[in-house]
Amino acid sequence: MARPLPFICEKRPASGSIGMVVTNHPLGTAAGTEMLAAGGNAIDAAVSALLTLTVVEPMMVGIVGGGLSHVRLQDGTHVVMDALACAAKDMHAGIYEPVSDTPPNHMDVKDRRNTVGPSAVAVPGNLAGWCRLHESHGKLSFADLVEPAIRAAGRGFLATHYLSGAVNEFQDDLGKDPACARVLMPEGRPPRFGERIFMHDYADSLRLIAKEGAAALHGGALGAALAERLATGGPDAGWVTQDDLRTYRPVEREVITGTYRGFEIVGPPPPASSGVHIVQMLNILEAYDMSELGFGSVETLDLLARTITLAFEDRRAASGDPDFVDVPVERLTSKDYASDCRTRLGSNPQSAPYPESADTTHVTVADRDGNIVTATHTINGLFGARIMVPGTGIIPNNYMMNYDPHPGRALSIAPGKRVPTSMAPMIVTRDGTPRFALGLPGGLRIFPSAMQAIVNLIDHRMSLQEAVEAPRIWTQGQEVEIEKPYAPMAEGLAEAGHDVKVVPHIGGGMNAIGFEENGVTGAACWRADGTAMGIGGGLARPGVRFWPDKAPDDDDAGTPGTDSSEARP
């Protein structure tokens, strides 16, 4: 008999027979669903949803950001579109003045130049990556995909509690930038829940993007406006130029694959850590009967904490942009290496915390033809650099905060370099057939949370909704964070040698799609404004008309283009 779960789901799943869209905002989901209903595929739907999220989740994602899209095409081919931001050509390891050489503030720099303002902006990739995906695999016109975003920006949208709270948290920084303040705090204060927000300048920018695609930013008027805003001529000046924008290219990468109890685990490769270390962690756990240990038991949580710690230890030792760092992927993902890791589970390495912003968004989409997209994209910190390019409504990223400001280190700044990311757009198959696709926001907490969801689905046989809403555990090797439903286990974990901290939530809103013989299920968790919409039904049978008198012969009724009046005897 299954043991009762220590939580109750707050949301309900959606089901569909011919398509599913799940994003972290209702309007993002609606945009993707609109594309599927219009005859588009999963790639169209995902790109449209992401563009709309740049409007309704301006704190999380934008065209001047970066991210990863993992696509499984209907023929079973996987591709990862790496649209991560990178350092500009004129950047070097000494551009910032670190405030400390040791943790916890070793990543901070004088005047917050790597966090706020023009000097925090890296060369963006989101728009270029989305356009490349659409050009390669989309069906609809690109202008169709942009239309829901234009509509939301021009006609306005209602502030959620999530957005209102984010503006409130950073209103001091946002208020110092006149363009940000005018859009996000038009009454001189953060928007209240349900108040309408308008982005008229951004609507105009989106109209230009609908006409010109990525060229509007990477070589066009929007790129010129961005470069001008960053070149202040003062101590806060940035480095990204129009030439950086023109020469940026997204990279198509091959996926990382592994196995777990007969399932195939497929994820993104470096610079993403998720594919490598989720496979590594599952290889470690495969030797244990997770079902017998029980969901949420002290034994299970202790094992998860030690496994996650080892993954972070290896991530710190060898991870990064494969053009700059040699990542031993085959060794880290091998079953033999997992055996070695299990001999080290009792150790508790202490090392400097790994930096990464926790603010991203995620979409998961599936269409009737078998195409799947799971994509995670961001402008890095909440509201990125917390400035807005005048006249465009564009909020740039602050990706430079993820680089180590000290020269001579693994994450030091170098032209063209991309930093490691925890983004985990994952797909799980069995015998080559899709079973689950999932992902979430949350920075460093992303890939350990995705791993736990996979364990929930496979070992604990949870429903999709239960798997995404289940409480989580996380650590880098220092204190162990647990969500409130696990609080009764804190004492046992402390006795096992862990420094335990109970937190409101770990990571962000996971969303996922499950694949069954008769359709698909979509689920989104309580940690974000996640919404799932499924599509059923479909078009009429070919040849169907409305005949008020007498139906035509079957042969005529089934012939496209036959006029019903001519078919009558």
XYZ file of C-alpha atoms in Angstrom:
569
model
C 0.000 0.000 0.000
C 1.372 3.424 -0.990
C 2.356 5.724 1.855
C 0.404 8.985 2.108
C 2.186 12.036 0.716
C 3.045 14.875 3.140
C 1.413 17.548 0.953
C -1.774 18.380 -0.937
C -1.664 19.714 -4.489
C -2.882 23.301 -4.820
C -3.508 23.201 -8.584
C -5.166 20.783 -10.968
C -3.764 19.415 -14.230
C -5.157 19.953 -17.720
C -5.596 17.314 -20.387
C -5.723 17.421 -24.167
C -5.822 15.043 -27.059
C -4.025 17.125 -29.704
C -1.832 19.619 -27.863
C -0.703 21.138 -24.576
C 0.927 24.406 -23.518
C 2.197 25.087 -19.994
C 3.919 28.343 -19.024
C 4.331 30.411 -15.889
C 1.711 33.012 -16.814
C -1.856 32.567 -18.120
C -1.297 34.922 -21.070
C 1.892 33.158 -22.070
C -0.011 29.882 -22.103
C -2.888 31.471 -24.018
C -0.473 32.755 -26.674
C 1.011 29.315 -27.234
C -2.421 27.704 -27.323
C -3.551 30.279 -29.892
C -0.700 29.208 -32.175
C -1.605 25.523 -31.888
C -5.262 26.345 -32.579
C -4.203 28.324 -35.660
C -2.418 25.312 -37.121
C 1.065 25.982 -35.781
C 3.342 23.420 -34.185
C 5.031 23.219 -30.789
C 7.926 25.391 -31.951
C 5.539 28.155 -33.049
C 3.656 27.882 -29.768
C 6.790 27.989 -27.593
C 8.271 31.021 -29.371
C 4.964 32.901 -29.230
C 4.577 32.063 -25.535
C 8.105 33.237 -24.747
C 7.621 36.508 -26.631
C 4.415 37.129 -24.682
C 6.184 36.314 -21.421
C 8.650 39.138 -22.176
C 5.632 41.417 -21.736
C 3.747 39.877 -18.814
C 6.817 38.578 -16.939
C 9.190 41.524 -17.553
C 11.044 40.725 -14.347
C 11.989 37.262 -15.630
C 12.599 37.266 -19.358
C 13.214 39.579 -22.304
C 14.576 39.691 -25.824
C 17.867 41.050 -24.410
C 18.431 37.947 -22.305
C 19.595 34.370 -22.723
C 18.486 30.785 -22.341
C 18.114 27.254 -23.656
C 15.430 25.551 -25.729
C 15.367 21.746 -25.899
C 13.356 20.470 -28.872
C 12.341 16.907 -29.690
C 11.085 16.783 -33.257
C 8.410 14.373 -34.406
C 11.049 12.101 -35.982
C 12.696 11.643 -32.573
C 15.609 14.010 -33.200
C 16.681 16.141 -30.230
C 18.346 19.527 -30.547
C 19.289 22.151 -27.943
C 19.339 25.769 -29.052
C 21.913 27.542 -26.899
C 20.911 31.213 -26.838
C 22.842 32.019 -23.670
C 24.339 35.478 -23.225
C 28.108 35.920 -23.545
C 30.799 38.437 -22.688
C 31.372 41.256 -25.207
C 34.518 41.393 -27.348
C 35.973 44.332 -25.375
C 35.446 42.718 -21.977
C 38.336 41.185 -20.049
C 38.984 39.650 -16.645
C 39.870 42.969 -14.969
C 36.915 45.164 -15.871
C 35.465 45.125 -12.337
C 36.902 45.856 -8.903
C 35.990 42.992 -6.535
C 35.056 43.950 -2.988
C 36.477 40.719 -1.531
C 38.643 37.767 -2.491
C 36.809 35.325 -0.240
C 33.189 34.188 0.261
C 30.469 35.113 0.892
C 30.801 38.381 -1.074
C 33.638 37.388 -3.424
C 31.361 37.853 -6.459
C 30.380 41.416 -5.540
C 32.093 44.384 -7.166
C 32.479 48.067 -6.402
C 29.349 50.133 -7.096
C 27.444 46.955 -8.092
C 28.674 47.429 -11.656
C 28.132 43.772 -12.523
C 24.558 43.798 -11.196
C 22.814 47.104 -11.939
C 23.111 49.438 -14.908
C 24.750 49.377 -18.372
C 27.996 47.791 -17.172
C 26.074 44.664 -16.042
C 24.785 43.814 -19.536
C 26.171 40.904 -21.571
C 25.604 40.181 -25.266
C 22.062 38.751 -25.466
C 20.852 35.671 -27.326
C 17.154 35.117 -26.637
C 15.641 36.778 -29.712
C 18.279 35.315 -32.027
C 17.667 31.839 -30.606
C 13.889 32.058 -30.894
C 14.077 33.298 -34.474
C 16.550 30.539 -35.377
C 14.209 27.908 -33.914
C 11.276 29.293 -35.857
C 13.228 29.512 -39.109
C 14.377 25.904 -38.749
C 11.229 24.215 -37.488
C 8.216 26.567 -37.354
C 5.125 26.474 -39.578
C 3.357 29.826 -39.144
C 4.678 33.223 -40.183
C 6.852 34.906 -37.590
C 4.479 37.895 -37.518
C 1.722 35.534 -36.327
C 3.891 34.463 -33.403
C 4.543 38.040 -32.243
C 0.931 39.207 -32.398
C -0.182 38.010 -28.902
C 2.797 39.815 -27.351
C 1.951 43.017 -29.235
C -1.631 42.717 -28.041
C -0.634 42.281 -24.396
C 1.848 45.165 -24.506
C -0.392 47.617 -26.365
C -3.760 46.838 -24.797
C -2.271 46.203 -21.376
C -2.401 43.290 -18.962
C -3.298 42.874 -15.300
C -0.564 42.747 -12.673
C -0.312 39.488 -10.753
C 0.745 39.238 -7.119
C 4.022 37.806 -8.427
C 4.800 40.838 -10.606
C 3.601 43.331 -8.025
C 5.839 41.771 -5.386
C 8.839 41.805 -7.701
C 8.419 45.514 -8.482
C 7.999 46.236 -4.786
C 11.206 44.354 -3.958
C 13.319 46.369 -6.405
C 11.440 49.644 -6.548
C 14.463 51.633 -5.349
C 16.578 50.547 -8.336
C 13.680 50.700 -10.802
C 12.655 54.141 -9.574
C 16.097 55.560 -10.418
C 15.595 54.776 -14.102
C 12.960 57.133 -15.575
C 11.909 54.743 -18.344
C 11.459 51.827 -15.916
C 9.564 53.959 -13.443
C 7.195 55.295 -16.104
C 6.165 51.798 -17.209
C 6.358 49.750 -14.025
C 5.421 52.406 -11.461
C 3.224 54.922 -13.348
C 1.553 56.043 -10.103
C 4.897 56.414 -8.331
C 4.491 53.076 -6.572
C 4.481 49.371 -7.448
C 1.348 48.229 -9.274
C -1.334 46.662 -7.137
C -2.747 43.260 -7.925
C -5.198 43.556 -10.799
C -4.066 46.988 -12.006
C -3.498 47.274 -15.755
C 0.044 47.779 -17.045
C 0.695 49.214 -20.495
C 3.905 48.881 -22.524
C 3.257 51.028 -25.605
C 6.930 51.540 -26.528
C 7.570 47.829 -26.250
C 4.531 47.129 -28.431
C 6.177 49.266 -31.130
C 9.433 47.345 -30.688
C 7.574 44.073 -31.085
C 5.938 45.358 -34.276
C 9.403 46.046 -35.665
C 10.528 42.559 -34.597
C 7.485 41.085 -36.363
C 8.721 42.694 -39.595
C 12.481 42.231 -39.263
C 12.926 39.284 -36.912
C 16.195 39.055 -34.975
C 17.782 41.643 -37.292
C 15.793 44.366 -35.508
C 18.040 43.832 -32.481
C 21.101 42.199 -33.992
C 22.050 44.916 -36.454
C 18.927 47.072 -36.614
C 17.308 50.020 -34.873
C 16.662 48.260 -31.573
C 20.300 47.190 -31.345
C 21.428 50.744 -32.072
C 19.178 52.064 -29.289
C 20.520 49.453 -26.860
C 24.152 50.204 -27.669
C 23.523 53.937 -27.291
C 21.897 53.434 -23.860
C 24.858 51.362 -22.667
C 27.526 53.794 -23.923
C 26.942 56.419 -21.245
C 30.477 57.795 -21.377
C 30.610 57.644 -17.580
C 31.872 55.158 -14.975
C 28.686 53.111 -15.382
C 29.210 52.572 -19.136
C 28.745 49.128 -20.591
C 30.733 47.215 -23.210
C 28.113 45.707 -25.530
C 28.279 47.327 -28.972
C 26.327 47.084 -32.201
C 29.124 44.917 -33.569
C 28.698 42.484 -30.647
C 25.004 42.279 -31.452
C 25.578 41.786 -35.189
C 28.076 38.980 -34.702
C 26.225 37.027 -31.988
C 25.121 33.546 -33.057
C 23.053 30.977 -31.164
C 24.592 27.496 -31.094
C 22.837 24.223 -31.848
C 24.178 21.587 -29.456
C 23.757 17.837 -29.108
C 21.948 16.568 -26.045
C 23.280 14.614 -23.088
C 21.621 11.210 -22.610
C 21.569 8.713 -19.792
C 19.358 5.950 -18.439
C 17.488 5.444 -15.175
C 15.563 2.269 -14.409
C 14.781 1.678 -18.077
C 13.973 5.306 -18.929
C 16.093 7.525 -21.165
C 17.034 10.861 -19.600
C 17.730 13.606 -22.161
C 18.979 17.098 -21.330
C 21.170 19.982 -22.478
C 24.980 19.773 -22.590
C 27.591 22.257 -21.290
C 27.536 25.166 -20.697
C 24.381 23.778 -19.017
C 25.043 21.643 -15.958
C 21.678 19.913 -15.994
C 22.172 17.171 -18.559
C 25.488 16.061 -17.080
C 24.658 16.270 -13.394
C 21.059 15.056 -13.499
C 22.326 11.926 -15.248
C 25.151 11.687 -12.696
C 22.792 11.995 -9.718
C 20.306 9.489 -11.120
C 23.162 7.044 -11.767
C 24.094 7.337 -8.088
C 20.510 6.869 -6.902
C 19.868 3.913 -9.203
C 21.668 1.604 -6.758
C 19.132 2.382 -4.021
C 15.505 1.305 -3.708
C 14.072 4.811 -3.561
C 10.529 3.517 -3.463
C 11.270 1.381 -0.431
C 13.121 4.203 1.325
C 9.937 6.245 0.880
C 9.207 9.740 -0.312
C 10.209 12.370 2.244
C 11.760 9.986 4.767
C 14.886 11.032 6.657
C 16.813 8.293 4.840
C 15.682 9.533 1.429
C 16.323 13.186 2.200
C 19.780 12.404 3.610
C 20.635 10.421 0.468
C 19.349 13.201 -1.809
C 21.302 15.872 0.080
C 24.565 13.944 -0.148
C 23.998 13.154 -3.831
C 23.271 16.791 -4.688
C 26.370 17.857 -2.737
C 28.571 15.560 -4.821
C 27.058 16.905 -8.033
C 27.887 20.468 -7.013
C 31.395 19.417 -6.013
C 31.967 18.068 -9.535
C 30.225 21.073 -11.095
C 32.669 23.419 -9.404
C 35.621 21.278 -10.491
C 34.705 21.021 -14.171
C 31.913 23.004 -15.775
C 31.577 25.915 -18.133
C 31.599 26.962 -21.754
C 33.041 24.003 -23.712
C 34.915 26.471 -25.934
C 36.918 27.509 -22.858
C 36.731 24.557 -20.430
C 37.208 20.825 -20.970
C 34.206 19.189 -19.275
C 34.659 15.393 -18.872
C 31.099 14.576 -19.880
C 31.597 10.858 -20.562
C 33.274 10.267 -17.202
C 30.747 12.249 -15.169
C 27.777 10.525 -16.792
C 29.125 6.966 -16.659
C 27.719 4.234 -14.427
C 31.256 3.368 -13.276
C 31.819 6.910 -12.054
C 28.533 6.726 -10.142
C 29.902 3.716 -8.266
C 32.925 5.779 -7.249
C 30.622 8.614 -6.160
C 28.675 6.284 -3.883
C 31.873 5.563 -1.941
C 32.126 9.302 -1.233
C 28.531 9.945 -0.157
C 29.529 10.124 3.489
C 31.882 13.046 2.933
C 30.692 16.624 3.305
C 32.877 18.900 1.168
C 32.889 22.564 2.078
C 33.612 25.012 -0.709
C 32.566 28.425 -1.904
C 28.922 28.737 -2.967
C 28.403 28.826 -6.715
C 26.816 32.055 -8.028
C 23.790 32.209 -10.316
C 20.635 34.279 -10.500
C 17.424 32.531 -9.480
C 15.079 34.426 -11.797
C 14.006 32.743 -15.036
C 10.880 31.495 -16.764
C 10.002 28.173 -18.348
C 7.613 26.837 -21.002
C 6.698 23.269 -21.963
C 4.759 22.577 -25.178
C 3.633 19.529 -27.151
C 1.673 19.307 -30.398
C -0.396 16.583 -32.077
C 2.427 15.621 -34.470
C 4.889 14.670 -31.736
C 6.993 17.839 -31.523
C 7.994 18.833 -27.979
C 9.639 21.992 -26.674
C 10.889 22.539 -23.142
C 12.619 25.910 -22.799
C 14.102 28.024 -20.005
C 14.966 31.689 -20.632
C 15.873 34.713 -18.539
C 17.279 38.232 -18.230
C 19.184 36.818 -15.227
C 18.298 38.815 -12.087
C 14.831 40.202 -11.408
C 14.355 42.974 -13.996
C 17.875 42.275 -15.293
C 20.060 45.385 -15.156
C 17.028 47.346 -13.849
C 17.209 49.872 -16.639
C 15.065 50.325 -19.740
C 16.227 51.408 -23.185
C 14.363 54.703 -23.821
C 11.724 54.580 -26.520
C 11.851 50.775 -26.826
C 10.495 49.344 -23.583
C 13.380 46.849 -23.570
C 14.862 45.725 -20.230
C 18.431 44.382 -20.715
C 19.977 41.467 -18.829
C 22.499 41.606 -15.996
C 24.301 38.381 -16.924
C 27.696 39.801 -15.935
C 26.929 39.134 -12.264
C 27.439 35.412 -12.975
C 31.103 35.821 -13.946
C 33.863 35.739 -11.355
C 35.248 39.315 -11.191
C 38.704 37.991 -10.275
C 41.227 37.226 -13.055
C 42.683 33.748 -13.405
C 39.668 31.753 -12.255
C 37.398 29.239 -13.989
C 34.558 31.753 -14.306
C 36.704 34.799 -15.078
C 35.513 37.071 -17.877
C 36.759 36.469 -21.431
C 35.401 37.730 -24.765
C 32.691 35.455 -26.139
C 32.604 33.302 -23.016
C 29.322 31.898 -21.690
C 28.969 31.017 -18.021
C 27.571 27.687 -16.785
C 23.834 27.556 -16.249
C 21.586 25.339 -14.129
C 18.727 25.534 -16.653
C 17.199 22.063 -17.022
C 14.789 21.728 -19.948
C 14.506 17.924 -19.700
C 12.735 15.190 -21.661
C 12.286 11.631 -20.388
C 11.518 8.805 -22.828
C 11.044 5.048 -22.639
C 11.939 2.827 -25.581
C 12.224 6.025 -27.616
C 8.691 7.170 -26.767
C 8.237 10.459 -24.862
C 6.942 10.077 -21.325
C 7.632 13.422 -19.612
C 8.964 16.892 -20.468
C 9.654 19.403 -17.715
C 11.634 22.369 -16.439
C 11.544 25.255 -13.983
C 13.100 28.580 -12.947
C 15.292 28.899 -9.882
C 18.994 29.333 -10.663
C 21.184 26.866 -8.789
C 18.121 25.067 -7.494
C 16.870 24.157 -10.964
C 18.660 20.948 -11.889
C 18.460 19.296 -8.419
C 14.721 20.093 -8.391
C 14.257 18.627 -11.874
C 16.085 15.491 -10.745
C 13.735 15.144 -7.772
C 10.693 15.471 -10.039
C 12.028 12.641 -12.222
C 12.519 10.469 -9.105
C 8.982 11.367 -7.991
C 7.560 10.215 -11.316
C 9.603 7.036 -11.761
C 10.294 5.767 -8.232
C 7.402 7.156 -6.223
C 4.901 6.799 -9.090
C 3.403 10.206 -8.469
C 0.954 11.825 -10.816
C 2.369 14.651 -12.908
C 0.679 17.256 -10.719
C 2.051 15.673 -7.556
C 5.550 15.447 -9.022
C 5.790 19.171 -9.852
C 4.204 20.360 -6.605
C 6.054 18.002 -4.265
C 8.291 19.577 -1.604
C 11.985 19.870 -2.455
C 15.386 19.673 -0.806
C 18.543 21.487 -1.895
C 22.141 22.090 -0.857
C 25.511 22.993 -2.334
C 27.329 21.298 0.522
C 26.707 23.973 3.113
C 23.326 24.208 4.839
C 20.548 21.946 3.631
C 17.356 23.739 2.604
C 14.031 21.941 2.963
C 10.524 23.164 2.221
C 7.954 23.337 5.020
C 6.267 19.946 4.465
C 9.645 18.370 5.242
C 10.009 20.308 8.514
C 9.184 17.237 10.670
C 12.325 15.621 9.232
C 14.629 18.475 10.249
C 15.656 16.873 13.542
C 16.507 13.571 11.882
C 18.534 15.329 9.204
C 20.398 17.282 11.855
C 21.233 14.030 13.599
C 22.570 12.752 10.276
C 25.033 15.653 10.259
C 23.240 18.314 8.225
C 22.816 21.990 9.043
C 19.123 22.317 8.194
C 17.157 25.409 7.166
C 13.399 25.360 6.544
C 12.465 27.739 3.694
C 9.135 28.783 2.094
C 10.050 27.325 -1.284
C 13.026 26.018 -3.258
C 13.348 27.063 -6.875
C 10.501 28.393 -8.959
C 7.368 27.212 -10.683
C 7.957 23.892 -12.400
C 5.748 23.005 -15.326
C 5.557 19.723 -17.175
C 3.776 17.598 -19.744
C 3.087 13.875 -19.449
C 2.489 11.701 -22.507
C -0.020 8.886 -22.551
C -1.475 6.672 -25.253
C -4.671 8.698 -25.538
C -3.387 12.228 -25.050
C -1.286 14.542 -22.928
C -1.467 16.003 -19.420
C -0.095 19.394 -18.408
C 0.747 20.499 -14.878
C 2.086 23.672 -13.262
C 2.971 24.128 -9.606
C 2.079 26.655 -6.920
C 5.474 28.362 -6.951
C 4.568 30.607 -9.930
C 1.576 31.801 -11.964
C 1.830 28.587 -13.978
C -1.120 27.666 -16.173
C -1.749 24.613 -18.356
C -4.077 24.600 -21.376
C -4.883 21.516 -23.417
C -6.478 21.275 -26.843
C -8.955 18.607 -27.879
C -11.361 18.215 -30.745
C -10.130 19.423 -34.118
C -11.278 20.339 -37.596
C -14.323 18.942 -39.347
C -14.095 15.761 -41.376
C -13.149 16.647 -44.979
C -16.179 17.182 -47.150
C -18.578 18.118 -44.370
C -21.027 20.942 -45.233
C -24.343 22.186 -43.963
C -27.131 21.012 -46.240
C -30.570 22.295 -45.108
C -32.491 20.151 -47.581
C -30.868 16.987 -48.821
C -27.298 15.815 -48.418
C -25.283 15.162 -51.588
C -24.060 11.764 -52.607
C -21.147 10.487 -50.539
C -18.770 10.801 -53.453
C -19.591 14.462 -53.969
C -19.648 15.211 -50.232
C -16.119 13.923 -49.887
C -14.735 15.830 -52.851
C -12.963 19.078 -51.834
C -14.261 22.081 -53.729
C -17.613 20.516 -54.669
C -20.450 23.012 -54.281
C -23.366 21.585 -52.303
C -25.987 23.065 -54.653
C -24.391 21.274 -57.612
C -24.383 18.019 -55.675
C -28.159 17.928 -55.214
C -30.137 15.685 -57.593
